[in-house]
mmCIF file of C-alpha atoms in Angstrom:
data_model
loop_
_atom_site.group_PDB
_atom_site.id
_atom_site.type_symbol
_atom_site.label_atom_id
_atom_site.label_comp_id
_atom_site.label_asym_id
_atom_site.label_seq_id
_atom_site.Cartn_x
_atom_site.Cartn_y
_atom_site.Cartn_z
ATOM 1 C CA MET A 67 -56.392 -7.955 -6.282
ATOM 2 C CA LYS A 68 -54.887 -10.018 -9.074
ATOM 3 C CA ALA A 69 -52.372 -7.249 -9.852
ATOM 4 C CA ARG A 70 -51.381 -7.145 -6.187
ATOM 5 C CA ARG A 71 -50.757 -10.905 -6.158
ATOM 6 C CA ILE A 72 -48.592 -10.553 -9.268
ATOM 7 C CA SER A 73 -46.522 -7.732 -7.730
ATOM 8 C CA VAL A 74 -46.020 -9.727 -4.519
ATOM 9 C CA SER A 75 -44.998 -12.770 -6.554
ATOM 10 C CA LEU A 76 -42.527 -10.686 -8.545
ATOM 11 C CA ALA A 77 -41.082 -9.227 -5.347
ATOM 12 C CA LEU A 78 -40.653 -12.708 -3.849
ATOM 13 C CA ALA A 79 -39.066 -13.942 -7.078
ATOM 14 C CA ALA A 80 -36.630 -11.016 -7.084
ATOM 15 C CA LEU A 81 -35.787 -11.658 -3.427
ATOM 16 C CA ALA A 82 -35.166 -15.334 -4.134
ATOM 17 C CA ALA A 83 -33.013 -14.473 -7.160
ATOM 18 C CA GLY A 84 -30.994 -12.050 -5.055
ATOM 19 C CA PHE A 85 -30.514 -14.661 -2.366
ATOM 20 C CA LEU A 86 -29.385 -17.260 -4.893
ATOM 21 C CA ALA A 87 -27.041 -14.753 -6.547
ATOM 22 C CA SER A 88 -25.514 -13.909 -3.161
ATOM 23 C CA ALA A 89 -25.086 -17.582 -2.372
ATOM 24 C CA ALA A 90 -23.452 -18.203 -5.743
ATOM 25 C CA PHE A 91 -21.196 -15.186 -5.207
ATOM 26 C CA ALA A 92 -20.072 -16.579 -1.838
ATOM 27 C CA GLU A 93 -19.435 -19.986 -3.360
ATOM 28 C CA ASP A 94 -17.180 -18.430 -5.987
ATOM 29 C CA LEU A 95 -14.421 -17.682 -3.464
ATOM 30 C CA PRO A 96 -12.808 -21.165 -3.645
ATOM 31 C CA ASP A 97 -12.733 -20.910 -7.447
ATOM 32 C CA VAL A 98 -11.084 -17.494 -7.320
ATOM 33 C CA VAL A 99 -8.551 -18.669 -4.737
ATOM 34 C CA GLU A 100 -7.721 -21.738 -6.805
ATOM 35 C CA ARG A 101 -6.880 -19.535 -9.785
ATOM 36 C CA VAL A 102 -4.539 -17.121 -7.983
ATOM 37 C CA TYR A 103 -3.084 -19.457 -5.356
ATOM 38 C CA PRO A 104 -0.079 -20.701 -7.426
ATOM 39 C CA SER A 105 1.226 -17.138 -7.796
ATOM 40 C CA ALA A 106 1.403 -16.360 -4.067
ATOM 41 C CA ALA A 107 4.919 -16.758 -2.652
ATOM 42 C CA GLN A 108 6.658 -17.082 0.675
ATOM 43 C CA ILE A 109 9.844 -15.063 1.210
ATOM 44 C CA HIS A 110 12.744 -16.554 3.204
ATOM 45 C CA LEU A 111 15.895 -14.782 4.419
ATOM 46 C CA LEU A 112 19.206 -16.246 5.505
ATOM 47 C CA SER A 113 19.304 -15.612 9.221
ATOM 48 C CA LYS A 114 22.733 -14.922 10.708
ATOM 49 C CA ALA A 115 23.390 -15.715 14.368
ATOM 50 C CA LYS A 116 22.955 -12.213 15.739
ATOM 51 C CA PRO A 117 20.193 -10.164 17.355
ATOM 52 C CA ALA A 118 17.609 -9.147 14.821
ATOM 53 C CA SER A 119 16.316 -5.638 14.414
ATOM 54 C CA LYS A 120 13.316 -4.332 16.283
ATOM 55 C CA PRO A 121 10.132 -5.262 14.404
ATOM 56 C CA ILE A 122 8.663 -1.789 14.508
ATOM 57 C CA ALA A 123 10.147 1.064 12.507
ATOM 58 C CA PRO A 124 11.414 3.992 14.613
ATOM 59 C CA GLU A 125 8.895 6.366 13.051
ATOM 60 C CA VAL A 126 5.967 4.019 13.661
ATOM 61 C CA ASP A 127 4.135 4.192 16.977
ATOM 62 C CA GLU A 128 3.842 1.118 19.189
ATOM 63 C CA PHE A 129 0.444 0.124 17.854
ATOM 64 C CA PHE A 130 1.308 0.049 14.141
ATOM 65 C CA SER A 131 3.306 -3.146 13.734
ATOM 66 C CA ARG A 132 4.973 -4.343 10.599
ATOM 67 C CA PHE A 133 4.561 -8.007 9.761
ATOM 68 C CA VAL A 134 7.895 -9.289 11.063
ATOM 69 C CA PRO A 135 8.061 -13.006 11.902
ATOM 70 C CA PRO A 136 7.761 -14.040 15.548
ATOM 71 C CA GLY A 137 11.029 -14.368 17.383
ATOM 72 C CA SER A 138 12.709 -11.502 15.530
ATOM 73 C CA GLY A 139 12.236 -8.871 18.203
ATOM 74 C CA GLY A 140 15.821 -8.835 19.438
ATOM 75 C CA SER A 141 16.339 -12.448 20.521
ATOM 76 C CA GLN A 142 19.377 -14.441 19.397
ATOM 77 C CA SER A 143 18.458 -16.252 16.196
ATOM 78 C CA ARG A 144 20.006 -19.398 14.743
ATOM 79 C CA PRO A 145 21.702 -19.458 11.327
ATOM 80 C CA GLY A 146 19.527 -20.699 8.461
ATOM 81 C CA PHE A 147 16.652 -19.592 6.255
ATOM 82 C CA THR A 148 13.637 -18.255 8.096
ATOM 83 C CA SER A 149 10.237 -17.150 6.873
ATOM 84 C CA ALA A 150 10.230 -13.378 6.543
ATOM 85 C CA GLY A 151 7.017 -12.584 4.759
ATOM 86 C CA ALA A 152 4.975 -12.993 1.620
ATOM 87 C CA GLY A 153 5.052 -11.811 -1.973
ATOM 88 C CA PHE A 154 3.428 -12.411 -5.323
ATOM 89 C CA VAL A 155 4.270 -12.907 -9.003
ATOM 90 C CA VAL A 156 3.757 -9.920 -11.314
ATOM 91 C CA SER A 157 5.401 -11.171 -14.522
ATOM 92 C CA ALA A 158 5.793 -14.473 -16.343
ATOM 93 C CA ASP A 159 9.587 -14.030 -16.484
ATOM 94 C CA GLY A 160 10.172 -13.982 -12.752
ATOM 95 C CA TYR A 161 9.461 -10.582 -11.208
ATOM 96 C CA LEU A 162 7.794 -10.518 -7.788
ATOM 97 C CA VAL A 163 6.573 -7.817 -5.439
ATOM 98 C CA THR A 164 6.949 -7.834 -1.658
ATOM 99 C CA ALA A 165 7.191 -5.280 1.149
ATOM 100 C CA ASP A 166 10.389 -3.304 1.562
ATOM 101 C CA PHE A 167 10.754 -4.230 5.242
ATOM 102 C CA VAL A 168 10.502 -7.971 4.464
ATOM 103 C CA ILE A 169 13.957 -7.950 2.833
ATOM 104 C CA GLU A 170 15.458 -5.309 5.119
ATOM 105 C CA GLY A 171 19.153 -5.894 5.801
ATOM 106 C CA ASP A 172 19.496 -9.325 4.182
ATOM 107 C CA SER A 173 21.019 -10.119 0.801
ATOM 108 C CA ASP A 174 20.435 -13.892 0.613
ATOM 109 C CA ILE A 175 16.776 -14.309 -0.290
ATOM 110 C CA ARG A 176 14.775 -17.385 -1.263
ATOM 111 C CA VAL A 177 11.271 -17.583 -2.713
ATOM 112 C CA SER A 178 9.053 -20.662 -2.434
ATOM 113 C CA PHE A 179 5.720 -21.474 -4.076
ATOM 114 C CA PRO A 180 2.774 -23.665 -3.035
ATOM 115 C CA ASP A 181 3.839 -26.387 -5.501
ATOM 116 C CA GLY A 182 7.162 -26.787 -3.661
ATOM 117 C CA ARG A 183 9.425 -24.950 -6.097
ATOM 118 C CA LYS A 184 12.144 -22.783 -4.540
ATOM 119 C CA PHE A 185 14.331 -20.122 -6.124
ATOM 120 C CA ARG A 186 17.118 -17.771 -5.133
ATOM 121 C CA ALA A 187 15.893 -14.171 -5.501
ATOM 122 C CA SER A 188 17.761 -10.964 -6.231
ATOM 123 C CA PRO A 189 16.537 -7.505 -5.176
ATOM 124 C CA VAL A 190 15.839 -5.309 -8.205
ATOM 125 C CA GLY A 191 14.891 -2.162 -6.335
ATOM 126 C CA ARG A 192 12.914 -0.795 -3.423
ATOM 127 C CA ASP A 193 10.903 2.315 -2.701
ATOM 128 C CA ARG A 194 10.877 3.379 0.927
ATOM 129 C CA PHE A 195 8.109 5.928 0.413
ATOM 130 C CA SER A 196 5.532 3.319 -0.608
ATOM 131 C CA GLY A 197 7.192 0.381 1.167
ATOM 132 C CA VAL A 198 7.269 -1.686 -2.053
ATOM 133 C CA ALA A 199 10.221 -3.858 -3.128
ATOM 134 C CA VAL A 200 10.748 -5.819 -6.348
ATOM 135 C CA LEU A 201 12.533 -9.178 -6.579
ATOM 136 C CA LYS A 202 13.681 -11.261 -9.560
ATOM 137 C CA ILE A 203 13.997 -15.038 -9.765
ATOM 138 C CA ASP A 204 15.437 -17.127 -12.595
ATOM 139 C CA ALA A 205 12.188 -18.727 -13.695
ATOM 140 C CA ALA A 206 9.961 -18.723 -16.747
ATOM 141 C CA GLY A 207 6.366 -19.635 -17.409
ATOM 142 C CA LEU A 208 5.066 -18.187 -14.161
ATOM 143 C CA THR A 209 1.470 -17.001 -13.948
ATOM 144 C CA PRO A 210 1.426 -13.287 -13.088
ATOM 145 C CA LEU A 211 -1.371 -11.838 -11.016
ATOM 146 C CA ARG A 212 -3.415 -9.051 -12.537
ATOM 147 C CA PHE A 213 -3.755 -5.671 -10.853
ATOM 148 C CA GLY A 214 -7.253 -4.319 -10.322
ATOM 149 C CA ASP A 215 -8.397 -0.723 -9.969
ATOM 150 C CA SER A 216 -8.066 -0.054 -6.253
ATOM 151 C CA SER A 217 -9.680 3.365 -6.686
ATOM 152 C CA LYS A 218 -12.993 1.595 -7.368
ATOM 153 C CA LEU A 219 -13.056 -0.313 -4.083
ATOM 154 C CA ARG A 220 -16.182 0.266 -2.021
ATOM 155 C CA LEU A 221 -16.788 0.125 1.718
ATOM 156 C CA GLY A 222 -18.062 -3.319 2.642
ATOM 157 C CA GLU A 223 -16.666 -4.940 -0.507
ATOM 158 C CA ARG A 224 -15.396 -8.461 0.068
ATOM 159 C CA VAL A 225 -11.627 -8.984 -0.210
ATOM 160 C CA PHE A 226 -9.203 -11.768 0.670
ATOM 161 C CA ALA A 227 -5.493 -12.313 1.190
ATOM 162 C CA ILE A 228 -2.903 -15.052 0.849
ATOM 163 C CA GLY A 229 0.080 -14.954 3.181
ATOM 164 C CA SER A 230 2.398 -16.916 5.443
ATOM 165 C CA PRO A 231 1.390 -16.061 9.023
ATOM 166 C CA TYR A 232 3.604 -17.623 11.659
ATOM 167 C CA ASN A 233 5.412 -19.623 8.945
ATOM 168 C CA MET A 234 2.211 -21.232 7.671
ATOM 169 C CA PRO A 235 2.548 -20.639 3.903
ATOM 170 C CA GLY A 236 -0.420 -20.306 1.609
ATOM 171 C CA THR A 237 -2.883 -19.231 4.294
ATOM 172 C CA VAL A 238 -6.088 -17.744 2.874
ATOM 173 C CA THR A 239 -8.167 -15.262 4.891
ATOM 174 C CA ASP A 240 -11.062 -13.037 3.884
ATOM 175 C CA GLY A 241 -12.976 -10.021 5.121
ATOM 176 C CA ILE A 242 -14.321 -6.706 3.888
ATOM 177 C CA VAL A 243 -12.996 -3.267 3.042
ATOM 178 C CA SER A 244 -13.403 -1.378 6.317
ATOM 179 C CA ALA A 245 -12.180 2.077 5.256
ATOM 180 C CA LEU A 246 -10.430 3.823 2.390
ATOM 181 C CA GLY A 247 -7.819 6.566 2.381
ATOM 182 C CA ARG A 248 -6.550 5.865 5.886
ATOM 183 C CA GLU A 249 -3.565 8.018 6.863
ATOM 184 C CA HIS A 250 -1.173 7.913 9.790
ATOM 185 C CA PRO A 251 1.700 10.387 10.257
ATOM 186 C CA GLY A 252 4.128 7.676 11.377
ATOM 187 C CA LEU A 253 3.534 5.628 8.235
ATOM 188 C CA GLY A 254 4.254 8.286 5.634
ATOM 189 C CA PRO A 255 1.859 9.927 3.184
ATOM 190 C CA THR A 256 0.297 6.721 1.824
ATOM 191 C CA GLN A 257 -3.490 6.459 1.933
ATOM 192 C CA PHE A 258 -3.992 2.862 3.040
ATOM 193 C CA ILE A 259 -6.834 0.439 2.404
ATOM 194 C CA GLN A 260 -8.127 -0.724 5.772
ATOM 195 C CA SER A 261 -9.702 -4.182 5.867
ATOM 196 C CA SER A 262 -10.930 -6.802 8.315
ATOM 197 C CA VAL A 263 -8.914 -9.547 6.593
ATOM 198 C CA TYR A 264 -6.989 -11.591 9.164
ATOM 199 C CA ILE A 265 -3.310 -10.675 8.757
ATOM 200 C CA ASN A 266 -0.557 -11.760 11.145
ATOM 201 C CA PRO A 267 3.269 -11.666 11.267
ATOM 202 C CA GLY A 268 4.701 -13.339 8.188
ATOM 203 C CA SER A 269 2.058 -12.002 5.789
ATOM 204 C CA GLY A 270 3.675 -8.632 5.075
ATOM 205 C CA GLY A 271 4.148 -8.082 1.351
ATOM 206 C CA GLY A 272 1.356 -10.472 0.423
ATOM 207 C CA PRO A 273 -1.476 -9.612 -1.975
ATOM 208 C CA LEU A 274 -4.920 -8.300 -1.114
ATOM 209 C CA PHE A 275 -7.462 -9.450 -3.727
ATOM 210 C CA ASN A 276 -10.918 -8.404 -4.827
ATOM 211 C CA MET A 277 -13.449 -11.075 -5.731
ATOM 212 C CA LYS A 278 -12.294 -11.057 -9.363
ATOM 213 C CA GLY A 279 -8.895 -12.335 -8.240
ATOM 214 C CA GLU A 280 -7.254 -8.988 -9.015
ATOM 215 C CA VAL A 281 -4.584 -7.510 -6.738
ATOM 216 C CA VAL A 282 -5.996 -4.344 -5.185
ATOM 217 C CA GLY A 283 -3.364 -3.927 -2.476
ATOM 218 C CA MET A 284 -0.191 -5.162 -0.797
ATOM 219 C CA ASN A 285 -0.624 -5.982 2.901
ATOM 220 C CA SER A 286 1.620 -3.708 4.885
ATOM 221 C CA HIS A 287 0.692 -3.038 8.546
ATOM 222 C CA ILE A 288 -1.667 -3.945 11.348
ATOM 223 C CA TYR A 289 -2.915 -1.901 14.276
ATOM 224 C CA SER A 290 -2.325 -3.922 17.412
ATOM 225 C CA ARG A 291 -1.242 -3.709 21.045
ATOM 226 C CA THR A 292 0.044 -7.296 20.937
ATOM 227 C CA GLY A 293 1.651 -7.652 17.495
ATOM 228 C CA SER A 294 -1.145 -10.023 16.411
ATOM 229 C CA PHE A 295 -4.267 -9.263 14.394
ATOM 230 C CA THR A 296 -6.996 -7.383 16.248
ATOM 231 C CA GLY A 297 -9.313 -6.596 13.358
ATOM 232 C CA LEU A 298 -7.422 -3.722 11.717
ATOM 233 C CA SER A 299 -5.100 -4.401 8.791
ATOM 234 C CA PHE A 300 -3.759 -1.995 6.184
ATOM 235 C CA ALA A 301 -2.645 -2.401 2.586
ATOM 236 C CA VAL A 302 -0.799 -0.179 0.111
ATOM 237 C CA PRO A 303 -3.243 0.503 -2.777
ATOM 238 C CA GLY A 304 -2.692 -1.658 -5.830
ATOM 239 C CA GLU A 305 -2.368 1.320 -8.181
ATOM 240 C CA MET A 306 0.635 2.563 -6.209
ATOM 241 C CA VAL A 307 2.168 -0.920 -6.054
ATOM 242 C CA GLN A 308 1.814 -1.351 -9.813
ATOM 243 C CA ARG A 309 3.336 2.038 -10.585
ATOM 244 C CA VAL A 310 6.317 1.383 -8.319
ATOM 245 C CA TYR A 311 6.872 -2.099 -9.771
ATOM 246 C CA GLU A 312 6.782 -0.866 -13.362
ATOM 247 C CA GLU A 313 9.177 2.006 -12.693
ATOM 248 C CA ILE A 314 11.627 -0.136 -10.718
ATOM 249 C CA ARG A 315 11.585 -2.774 -13.451
ATOM 250 C CA ARG A 316 12.227 -0.121 -16.094
ATOM 251 C CA THR A 317 14.862 1.981 -14.314
ATOM 252 C CA GLY A 318 15.852 0.175 -11.095
ATOM 253 C CA LYS A 319 14.458 2.950 -8.915
ATOM 254 C CA VAL A 320 11.489 5.245 -8.387
ATOM 255 C CA SER A 321 12.037 8.904 -9.258
ATOM 256 C CA ARG A 322 10.019 11.272 -7.111
ATOM 257 C CA GLY A 323 9.650 15.009 -7.099
ATOM 258 C CA LYS A 324 11.147 17.209 -4.398
ATOM 259 C CA LEU A 325 9.842 20.622 -3.414
ATOM 260 C CA GLY A 326 12.417 21.593 -0.806
ATOM 261 C CA VAL A 327 10.254 22.769 2.079
ATOM 262 C CA THR A 328 9.389 21.894 5.662
ATOM 263 C CA LEU A 329 5.639 21.811 6.255
ATOM 264 C CA GLU A 330 3.289 22.269 9.183
ATOM 265 C CA GLU A 331 -0.471 22.379 9.637
ATOM 266 C CA PRO A 332 -1.939 25.897 9.368
ATOM 267 C CA ALA A 333 -2.890 27.563 12.640
ATOM 268 C CA PRO A 334 -6.689 27.846 13.112
ATOM 269 C CA SER A 335 -8.185 31.189 12.122
ATOM 270 C CA ALA A 336 -11.069 33.020 13.736
ATOM 271 C CA ALA A 337 -13.363 31.089 11.398
ATOM 272 C CA GLY A 338 -11.952 27.729 12.518
ATOM 273 C CA PRO A 339 -9.375 25.244 11.191
ATOM 274 C CA LEU A 340 -7.871 25.955 7.773
ATOM 275 C CA ASP A 341 -7.361 23.456 4.984
ATOM 276 C CA GLY A 342 -3.982 23.414 3.273
ATOM 277 C CA ALA A 343 -0.320 22.951 4.146
ATOM 278 C CA GLN A 344 1.666 25.793 5.657
ATOM 279 C CA ILE A 345 5.317 26.265 4.731
ATOM 280 C CA ARG A 346 7.539 26.582 7.771
ATOM 281 C CA GLN A 347 10.927 26.610 6.037
ATOM 282 C CA VAL A 348 12.164 26.885 2.432
ATOM 283 C CA ASP A 349 15.412 25.215 1.360
ATOM 284 C CA ALA A 350 17.783 27.585 -0.412
ATOM 285 C CA GLY A 351 18.195 26.734 -4.085
ATOM 286 C CA GLY A 352 15.310 24.251 -4.081
ATOM 287 C CA ALA A 353 12.250 24.101 -6.314
ATOM 288 C CA ALA A 354 10.114 26.028 -3.820
ATOM 289 C CA ALA A 355 12.659 28.807 -3.380
ATOM 290 C CA ASN A 356 13.090 29.170 -7.145
ATOM 291 C CA ALA A 357 9.295 29.404 -7.528
ATOM 292 C CA GLY A 358 9.064 32.197 -4.953
ATOM 293 C CA LEU A 359 7.383 30.252 -2.131
ATOM 294 C CA ARG A 360 8.024 31.745 1.315
ATOM 295 C CA PRO A 361 7.647 30.675 4.950
ATOM 296 C CA ASN A 362 4.053 31.067 6.213
ATOM 297 C CA ASP A 363 2.572 30.604 2.713
ATOM 298 C CA ILE A 364 -0.335 28.158 2.818
ATOM 299 C CA VAL A 365 -0.614 25.856 -0.184
ATOM 300 C CA VAL A 366 -4.294 25.231 -0.913
ATOM 301 C CA LYS A 367 -3.981 23.672 -4.403
ATOM 302 C CA PHE A 368 -1.278 21.655 -6.138
ATOM 303 C CA ASN A 369 -1.708 21.283 -9.921
ATOM 304 C CA HIS A 370 -5.358 22.328 -9.485
ATOM 305 C CA ARG A 371 -5.976 19.593 -6.907
ATOM 306 C CA PRO A 372 -7.195 20.715 -3.461
ATOM 307 C CA VAL A 373 -4.711 20.322 -0.615
ATOM 308 C CA ARG A 374 -6.371 19.608 2.736
ATOM 309 C CA SER A 375 -3.341 18.723 4.884
ATOM 310 C CA THR A 376 0.445 18.504 4.974
ATOM 311 C CA THR A 377 0.163 14.748 4.438
ATOM 312 C CA GLU A 378 -1.831 15.283 1.268
ATOM 313 C CA LEU A 379 0.659 17.804 -0.139
ATOM 314 C CA THR A 380 3.549 15.476 0.705
ATOM 315 C CA ARG A 381 1.834 12.672 -1.202
ATOM 316 C CA LEU A 382 1.149 14.890 -4.227
ATOM 317 C CA VAL A 383 4.763 16.079 -4.294
ATOM 318 C CA GLN A 384 6.090 12.531 -4.095
ATOM 319 C CA ASP A 385 3.805 11.459 -6.920
ATOM 320 C CA SER A 386 5.207 14.192 -9.163
ATOM 321 C CA ARG A 387 8.212 13.699 -11.440
ATOM 322 C CA PRO A 388 11.591 15.431 -11.334
ATOM 323 C CA GLY A 389 11.592 18.226 -13.892
ATOM 324 C CA GLU A 390 7.798 18.415 -13.971
ATOM 325 C CA ARG A 391 6.269 21.891 -14.121
ATOM 326 C CA VAL A 392 3.632 22.257 -11.389
ATOM 327 C CA THR A 393 1.424 25.089 -10.188
ATOM 328 C CA PHE A 394 0.554 26.145 -6.654
ATOM 329 C CA LEU A 395 -2.382 28.155 -5.447
ATOM 330 C CA ILE A 396 -1.227 29.741 -2.197
ATOM 331 C CA LEU A 397 -2.723 31.930 0.490
ATOM 332 C CA ARG A 398 -0.307 34.714 1.434
ATOM 333 C CA GLU A 399 -1.239 37.464 3.892
ATOM 334 C CA GLY A 400 -4.931 37.060 3.130
ATOM 335 C CA ARG A 401 -4.512 37.055 -0.667
ATOM 336 C CA THR A 402 -4.331 34.155 -3.129
ATOM 337 C CA GLU A 403 -1.492 33.852 -5.628
ATOM 338 C CA THR A 404 -0.557 31.279 -8.257
ATOM 339 C CA LEU A 405 3.087 30.214 -8.564
ATOM 340 C CA THR A 406 4.865 27.771 -10.858
ATOM 341 C CA ALA A 407 7.723 25.466 -9.874
ATOM 342 C CA ILE A 408 10.005 22.970 -11.639
ATOM 343 C CA MET A 409 10.223 19.942 -9.371
ATOM 344 C CA GLY A 410 13.561 18.745 -8.058
ATOM 345 C CA GLU A 411 14.390 15.088 -7.353
ATOM 346 C CA GLN A 412 14.265 13.198 -4.074
#
């Protein structure tokens, strides 16, 4: 009986400790926000008196909206600087990251910080495949944000964002990781982080943080019928953002591999749907043609990594480097073959 009382007491003590730890964890959010807040930026563009572009990219369906500020959907705008989106500091000497579409079509860019400082910004480079752009301001002594390992995110993990929705700079919102590896054909081959963090127009390009204050993503799109947040927001994984930033800073661009094929999903067999990416067309003189790939070949592995769809193969190809030697495991007329290719350049 005494042993039972002790075990019950220990269980209650553990439960209480867990509750207190959870409460302390929740109370840590203001401390984390306070540490990273100064490095979150608002991006402004010089608006010329002309109709603005449509806020949804042609290849994106009507429900996937980019975070374009309200009033930019074709109405006549007045000259002057307008809030275009968000960004964040990634180096002490003035490099920032934002979304490619935030600075689309404008060359006069300003960056402002929560402490009131404002700077003219120059584009360093942009990568349309990932949607990441890099800016540079003439400033020193900035506090760069640290990138976290986005591959270690877990479903249900708490995350938060800082953005400028509807021209309200420095807005903090939080939520959880809702899904990982989300794909959509209209948004390219990126596997997005889906979260429940409130994101609205003006927050595109802003950081998504874990509870350590590390950047695990760059907010990119929402799924909405109205253009406003409906519970589904998407971020480019932090690992991809970091890679793009570092390469743009080093070379001014991102070099990506090119295979030289047109892809399609394999037709279902008698056994059901097939994994892989089927080649519909091979470009003459390209890496695929030189490697001996043919129309109707089904690529099932790329550099020993399984290929489950055309989107996945596209992503693997884009992550490769020009001049890199890669191997393909293909299914051709019921037989498997291994081929080697030297990647071209996008």
